[in-house]
Amino acid sequence: DRTTGRPHIVSLRVTDGVDGHLPRDLCVRLPSLRSLYVDARRGALRGVLPDTLGECADLEQLEVKGGAALSGTLPSSLGRLTRLQKLWITDAPNVVGVLPPELGALPELRTLVLSNTSVGGYVDDVLDTLLAGDGAARIERLDVSHNALRGVLPIRVLALPPAAECALGGSAGTNCFRCHAPLHVFEDERTRKIYADADARIAERCHVACSAAPCDDMLTWREFFDVPLDAEEQAALAGRAAAPPPSPALPPSPA
C-alpha cells in the first residue's frame, strides 16, 4: 500500500511450518485483512489468540483449528468485528473464557462454529440476539457443541432455514441446556405439552439433549425471572417464522 507503506494483504493462512505466536499487532501490520485461517493442530503455533483481533476492522472470515498448544481466553474483542461473516474455532481444548455477548449482534454473521473448546458461561443472550428478527434466516451454520456452555434451549432455533446446520449438544460433562417443559410444570396441560413438544423438536433439529434439572447451582436469567416468550419466539414455537400472530400463542407466565 503506497499510502501506509504496509503490505496490502487481504487473506492470510497460517499452517504447517510456522513456529511461534500470532503477533499482537497483526491488525496494525495487515489493516486490510479480510480472511484469517490458522491451523495449530500440529503444535507449531502456540500461545493465545491475541485480544487485538477485534482491531481487524475489515475481517470477514476467522477460522481457527486449534490444538493443545493453543490456549488462553477467547478474545472478547471478536464482538467488535462488525463485518464478520464466518467465525470458526474448533479443537482447541485449552481455550477458555465465555462467548462474547456482542457476537449475537454482529449484523453479517452467517456461520458461528465454536466446538471442542473449554469456553463456558451462559449463552441465552448471545443466541437470543443472534436469532432475533431476520437473524435466524441469515444463519447457515450454528454449532456450539462440545464446550462448557449453559443455558435454556433457544426456542428461536426452530426458525432456522431448513438447510441451516445446527448443533448444540455434546458428550457428558460438556454443554448443558435446560428443557423448557420443567419450567412450566405448574401451568395447564396444553401449555406443558406445547413446551414438551418444542423441547423434542429442538433436540432433533440441533442434536442436543436437554436437562430437566438446573445444570448447576445457578439459574439463568430466563429461569430466575420466568421470562415469557416474545412474539418471535412464540412464532417459532408454533412452527412458523412468519409475522407474529395478532394474539399471543401462549399466555404469559404468572408473575
Short mmCIF file of C-alpha atoms in Angstrom, two decimals:
data_model
loop_
_atom_site.label_atom_id
_atom_site.label_comp_id
_atom_site.label_asym_id
_atom_site.label_seq_id
_atom_site.Cartn_x
_atom_site.Cartn_y
_atom_site.Cartn_z
CA ASP A 1 0.00 0.00 0.00
CA ARG A 2 1.69 3.23 -1.16
CA THR A 3 -0.32 5.34 1.27
CA THR A 4 0.53 3.49 4.50
CA GLY A 5 3.69 1.68 3.44
CA ARG A 6 2.18 -1.58 4.74
CA PRO A 7 1.58 -4.70 2.58
CA HIS A 8 -1.91 -4.87 1.09
CA ILE A 9 -2.76 -8.42 2.19
CA VAL A 10 -6.42 -9.43 2.41
CA SER A 11 -6.02 -13.15 3.13
CA LEU A 12 -3.58 -14.92 5.45
CA ARG A 13 -3.15 -18.66 6.06
CA VAL A 14 -1.00 -19.78 8.99
CA THR A 15 -0.40 -23.53 8.77
CA ASP A 16 2.40 -26.09 8.85
CA GLY A 17 5.94 -24.84 9.20
CA VAL A 18 5.07 -21.73 11.20
CA ASP A 19 6.53 -21.63 14.68
CA GLY A 20 5.69 -19.10 17.39
CA HIS A 21 2.73 -16.87 18.27
CA LEU A 22 0.25 -14.70 16.43
CA PRO A 23 1.61 -11.16 16.88
CA ARG A 24 -0.48 -8.73 18.91
CA ASP A 25 -0.01 -6.08 16.24
CA LEU A 26 -1.26 -8.34 13.42
CA CYS A 27 -4.14 -5.99 12.59
CA VAL A 28 -1.81 -2.98 12.56
CA ARG A 29 0.56 -4.72 10.19
CA LEU A 30 -2.26 -6.01 7.95
CA PRO A 31 -5.04 -3.40 8.17
CA SER A 32 -6.81 -4.70 5.03
CA LEU A 33 -7.06 -8.28 6.27
CA ARG A 34 -10.39 -9.90 5.38
CA SER A 35 -9.69 -13.59 5.90
CA LEU A 36 -7.53 -15.27 8.55
CA TYR A 37 -7.05 -19.04 8.65
CA VAL A 38 -4.99 -20.58 11.46
CA ASP A 39 -4.22 -24.29 11.80
CA ALA A 40 -2.41 -25.01 15.08
CA ARG A 41 -3.26 -28.70 15.32
CA ARG A 42 0.33 -29.86 14.82
CA GLY A 43 1.61 -27.77 17.70
CA ALA A 44 4.00 -25.47 15.81
CA LEU A 45 1.83 -22.43 16.51
CA ARG A 46 1.28 -21.88 20.21
CA GLY A 47 0.18 -19.30 22.72
CA VAL A 48 -3.06 -17.34 22.76
CA LEU A 49 -5.41 -15.71 20.31
CA PRO A 50 -4.48 -12.05 20.77
CA ASP A 51 -7.20 -9.82 22.20
CA THR A 52 -6.28 -7.29 19.50
CA LEU A 53 -8.02 -9.35 16.79
CA GLY A 54 -11.00 -7.05 17.22
CA GLU A 55 -8.94 -4.30 15.59
CA CYS A 56 -9.05 -6.06 12.20
CA ALA A 57 -12.00 -3.91 11.13
CA ASP A 58 -12.35 -5.46 7.65
CA LEU A 59 -12.16 -9.09 8.80
CA GLU A 60 -14.93 -11.20 7.26
CA GLN A 61 -13.70 -14.73 7.98
CA LEU A 62 -11.83 -16.04 11.00
CA GLU A 63 -11.14 -19.76 11.07
CA VAL A 64 -9.00 -21.35 13.77
CA LYS A 65 -8.33 -25.06 14.02
CA GLY A 66 -6.61 -25.32 17.34
CA GLY A 67 -4.64 -27.85 19.27
CA ALA A 68 -3.28 -28.37 22.75
CA ALA A 69 -0.62 -25.70 22.21
CA LEU A 70 -3.23 -23.01 21.61
CA SER A 71 -4.54 -21.65 24.91
CA GLY A 72 -5.77 -18.56 26.71
CA THR A 73 -9.07 -16.73 26.78
CA LEU A 74 -11.40 -16.36 23.82
CA PRO A 75 -10.96 -12.66 22.90
CA SER A 76 -14.00 -10.56 23.82
CA SER A 77 -12.89 -8.11 21.10
CA LEU A 78 -14.29 -10.53 18.49
CA GLY A 79 -17.63 -8.89 19.21
CA ARG A 80 -16.34 -5.71 17.53
CA LEU A 81 -15.83 -7.35 14.13
CA THR A 82 -18.95 -5.88 12.53
CA ARG A 83 -18.11 -7.23 9.06
CA LEU A 84 -17.51 -10.78 10.26
CA GLN A 85 -19.48 -13.39 8.33
CA LYS A 86 -17.77 -16.56 9.49
CA LEU A 87 -16.36 -17.38 12.93
CA TRP A 88 -14.99 -20.91 13.18
CA ILE A 89 -12.95 -22.07 16.18
CA THR A 90 -12.62 -25.81 16.74
CA ASP A 91 -10.49 -28.41 18.51
CA ALA A 92 -8.91 -26.01 20.99
CA PRO A 93 -9.46 -27.67 24.39
CA ASN A 94 -7.25 -25.18 26.24
CA VAL A 95 -9.09 -22.08 25.01
CA VAL A 96 -11.30 -20.82 27.85
CA GLY A 97 -13.44 -17.80 28.68
CA VAL A 98 -17.03 -17.00 27.75
CA LEU A 99 -18.81 -16.44 24.47
CA PRO A 100 -18.79 -12.63 23.99
CA PRO A 101 -22.41 -11.38 24.18
CA GLU A 102 -21.61 -8.90 21.40
CA LEU A 103 -21.29 -11.79 18.92
CA GLY A 104 -25.05 -12.07 18.84
CA ALA A 105 -25.34 -8.53 17.48
CA LEU A 106 -22.88 -8.91 14.58
CA PRO A 107 -25.04 -7.94 11.57
CA GLU A 108 -23.28 -10.04 8.92
CA LEU A 109 -22.58 -13.24 10.87
CA ARG A 110 -23.76 -16.30 8.95
CA THR A 111 -21.59 -19.07 10.37
CA LEU A 112 -20.88 -19.46 14.08
CA VAL A 113 -18.87 -22.57 14.91
CA LEU A 114 -17.32 -22.89 18.35
CA SER A 115 -16.73 -26.55 19.07
CA ASN A 116 -14.50 -28.72 21.25
CA THR A 117 -13.17 -25.92 23.43
CA SER A 118 -13.38 -25.13 27.16
CA VAL A 119 -15.35 -21.91 26.60
CA GLY A 120 -18.19 -21.71 29.12
CA GLY A 121 -20.80 -19.40 30.56
CA TYR A 122 -24.43 -18.79 29.72
CA VAL A 123 -25.40 -18.28 26.09
CA ASP A 124 -29.03 -17.15 26.40
CA ASP A 125 -28.30 -13.55 25.44
CA VAL A 126 -25.97 -14.47 22.57
CA LEU A 127 -28.36 -16.89 20.89
CA ASP A 128 -31.47 -14.80 21.60
CA THR A 129 -29.89 -11.78 19.92
CA LEU A 130 -28.27 -13.71 17.07
CA LEU A 131 -31.52 -15.38 16.05
CA ALA A 132 -33.87 -12.43 16.63
CA GLY A 133 -35.62 -10.64 13.77
CA ASP A 134 -34.24 -11.80 10.42
CA GLY A 135 -31.15 -13.19 12.14
CA ALA A 136 -32.35 -16.79 12.04
CA ALA A 137 -32.98 -16.59 8.29
CA ARG A 138 -29.39 -15.37 7.77
CA ILE A 139 -27.71 -18.24 9.62
CA GLU A 140 -26.16 -21.02 7.53
CA ARG A 141 -24.45 -22.92 10.32
CA LEU A 142 -24.74 -22.74 14.11
CA ASP A 143 -22.51 -25.15 16.00
CA VAL A 144 -21.59 -24.54 19.64
CA SER A 145 -21.27 -28.23 20.53
CA HIS A 146 -18.81 -29.83 22.96
CA ASN A 147 -17.90 -26.79 25.06
CA ALA A 148 -18.78 -25.88 28.66
CA LEU A 149 -21.81 -23.73 27.84
CA ARG A 150 -25.02 -23.38 29.88
CA GLY A 151 -28.47 -22.02 29.09
CA VAL A 152 -32.09 -22.76 28.26
CA LEU A 153 -32.84 -24.39 24.91
CA PRO A 154 -33.21 -21.48 22.45
CA ILE A 155 -36.73 -21.53 21.01
CA ARG A 156 -35.63 -19.39 18.07
CA VAL A 157 -33.58 -22.20 16.52
CA LEU A 158 -36.91 -23.56 15.28
CA ALA A 159 -37.00 -20.59 12.87
CA LEU A 160 -33.67 -21.53 11.24
CA PRO A 161 -33.90 -22.27 7.50
CA PRO A 162 -34.24 -25.99 6.71
CA ALA A 163 -30.81 -26.01 5.04
CA ALA A 164 -29.06 -24.46 8.03
CA GLU A 165 -26.93 -26.80 10.15
CA CYS A 166 -27.45 -26.69 13.90
CA ALA A 167 -25.54 -28.47 16.68
CA LEU A 168 -25.81 -27.53 20.36
CA GLY A 169 -25.09 -30.76 22.19
CA GLY A 170 -22.03 -32.58 23.38
CA SER A 171 -20.74 -35.52 25.31
CA ALA A 172 -21.13 -35.95 29.05
CA GLY A 173 -19.56 -33.13 31.00
CA THR A 174 -19.78 -30.56 28.22
CA ASN A 175 -22.71 -28.33 27.23
CA CYS A 176 -25.85 -28.35 29.36
CA PHE A 177 -29.12 -26.84 28.14
CA ARG A 178 -32.22 -26.75 30.33
CA CYS A 179 -35.51 -28.10 28.98
CA HIS A 180 -38.45 -25.70 28.79
CA ALA A 181 -41.12 -28.11 29.99
CA PRO A 182 -39.94 -28.32 33.66
CA LEU A 183 -40.08 -24.52 33.86
CA HIS A 184 -43.85 -24.66 33.22
CA VAL A 185 -44.79 -27.59 35.43
CA PHE A 186 -47.47 -25.56 37.25
CA GLU A 187 -49.24 -24.38 34.08
CA ASP A 188 -52.11 -26.08 32.28
CA GLU A 189 -51.64 -29.37 30.46
CA ARG A 190 -51.89 -27.83 26.99
CA THR A 191 -49.09 -25.37 27.72
CA ARG A 192 -46.89 -28.08 29.19
CA LYS A 193 -47.42 -30.22 26.10
CA ILE A 194 -46.51 -27.32 23.79
CA TYR A 195 -43.22 -26.85 25.60
CA ALA A 196 -42.50 -30.58 25.76
CA ASP A 197 -43.08 -30.84 22.01
CA ALA A 198 -40.80 -27.85 21.47
CA ASP A 199 -38.05 -29.49 23.54
CA ALA A 200 -38.32 -32.59 21.37
CA ARG A 201 -38.24 -30.59 18.12
CA ILE A 202 -35.19 -28.59 19.22
CA ALA A 203 -33.43 -31.77 20.37
CA GLU A 204 -33.93 -33.34 16.94
CA ARG A 205 -33.15 -30.17 14.98
CA CYS A 206 -29.92 -29.32 16.82
CA HIS A 207 -28.67 -32.70 18.06
CA VAL A 208 -28.95 -31.83 21.73
CA ALA A 209 -30.41 -33.48 24.83
CA CYS A 210 -31.82 -31.07 27.39
CA SER A 211 -31.71 -31.35 31.17
CA ALA A 212 -34.83 -31.44 33.33
CA ALA A 213 -32.87 -30.15 36.34
CA PRO A 214 -30.76 -26.99 36.57
CA CYS A 215 -27.34 -27.54 35.05
CA ASP A 216 -25.61 -26.31 38.20
CA ASP A 217 -26.33 -24.26 41.33
CA MET A 218 -27.09 -21.11 39.33
CA LEU A 219 -30.19 -20.39 37.29
CA THR A 220 -30.06 -18.49 34.02
CA TRP A 221 -31.72 -15.08 33.84
CA ARG A 222 -34.64 -16.62 31.92
CA GLU A 223 -35.19 -19.26 34.57
CA PHE A 224 -34.82 -16.89 37.53
CA PHE A 225 -37.26 -14.31 36.22
CA ASP A 226 -39.50 -16.83 34.43
CA VAL A 227 -39.40 -14.59 31.34
CA PRO A 228 -42.35 -15.17 28.98
CA LEU A 229 -41.64 -15.77 25.30
CA ASP A 230 -41.79 -12.76 23.00
CA ALA A 231 -43.80 -12.73 19.75
CA GLU A 232 -40.94 -14.04 17.59
CA GLU A 233 -40.27 -16.94 19.95
CA GLN A 234 -43.97 -17.76 20.01
CA ALA A 235 -43.99 -17.81 16.20
CA ALA A 236 -41.01 -20.18 16.18
CA LEU A 237 -42.64 -22.32 18.85
CA ALA A 238 -45.73 -22.63 16.68
CA GLY A 239 -43.56 -23.85 13.81
CA ARG A 240 -43.69 -20.76 11.64
CA ALA A 241 -41.21 -17.97 11.04
CA ALA A 242 -43.83 -15.53 9.79
CA ALA A 243 -45.03 -12.28 11.30
CA PRO A 244 -46.20 -12.50 14.90
CA PRO A 245 -49.85 -13.50 15.33
CA PRO A 246 -52.33 -10.87 16.46
CA SER A 247 -52.70 -12.56 19.84
CA PRO A 248 -50.07 -14.49 21.81
CA ALA A 249 -49.96 -18.24 21.23
CA LEU A 250 -49.16 -18.72 24.91
CA PRO A 251 -50.33 -16.80 27.94
CA PRO A 252 -47.55 -15.03 29.80
CA SER A 253 -46.26 -16.84 32.84
CA PRO A 254 -47.81 -15.64 36.09
CA ALA A 255 -45.75 -13.07 37.98
#
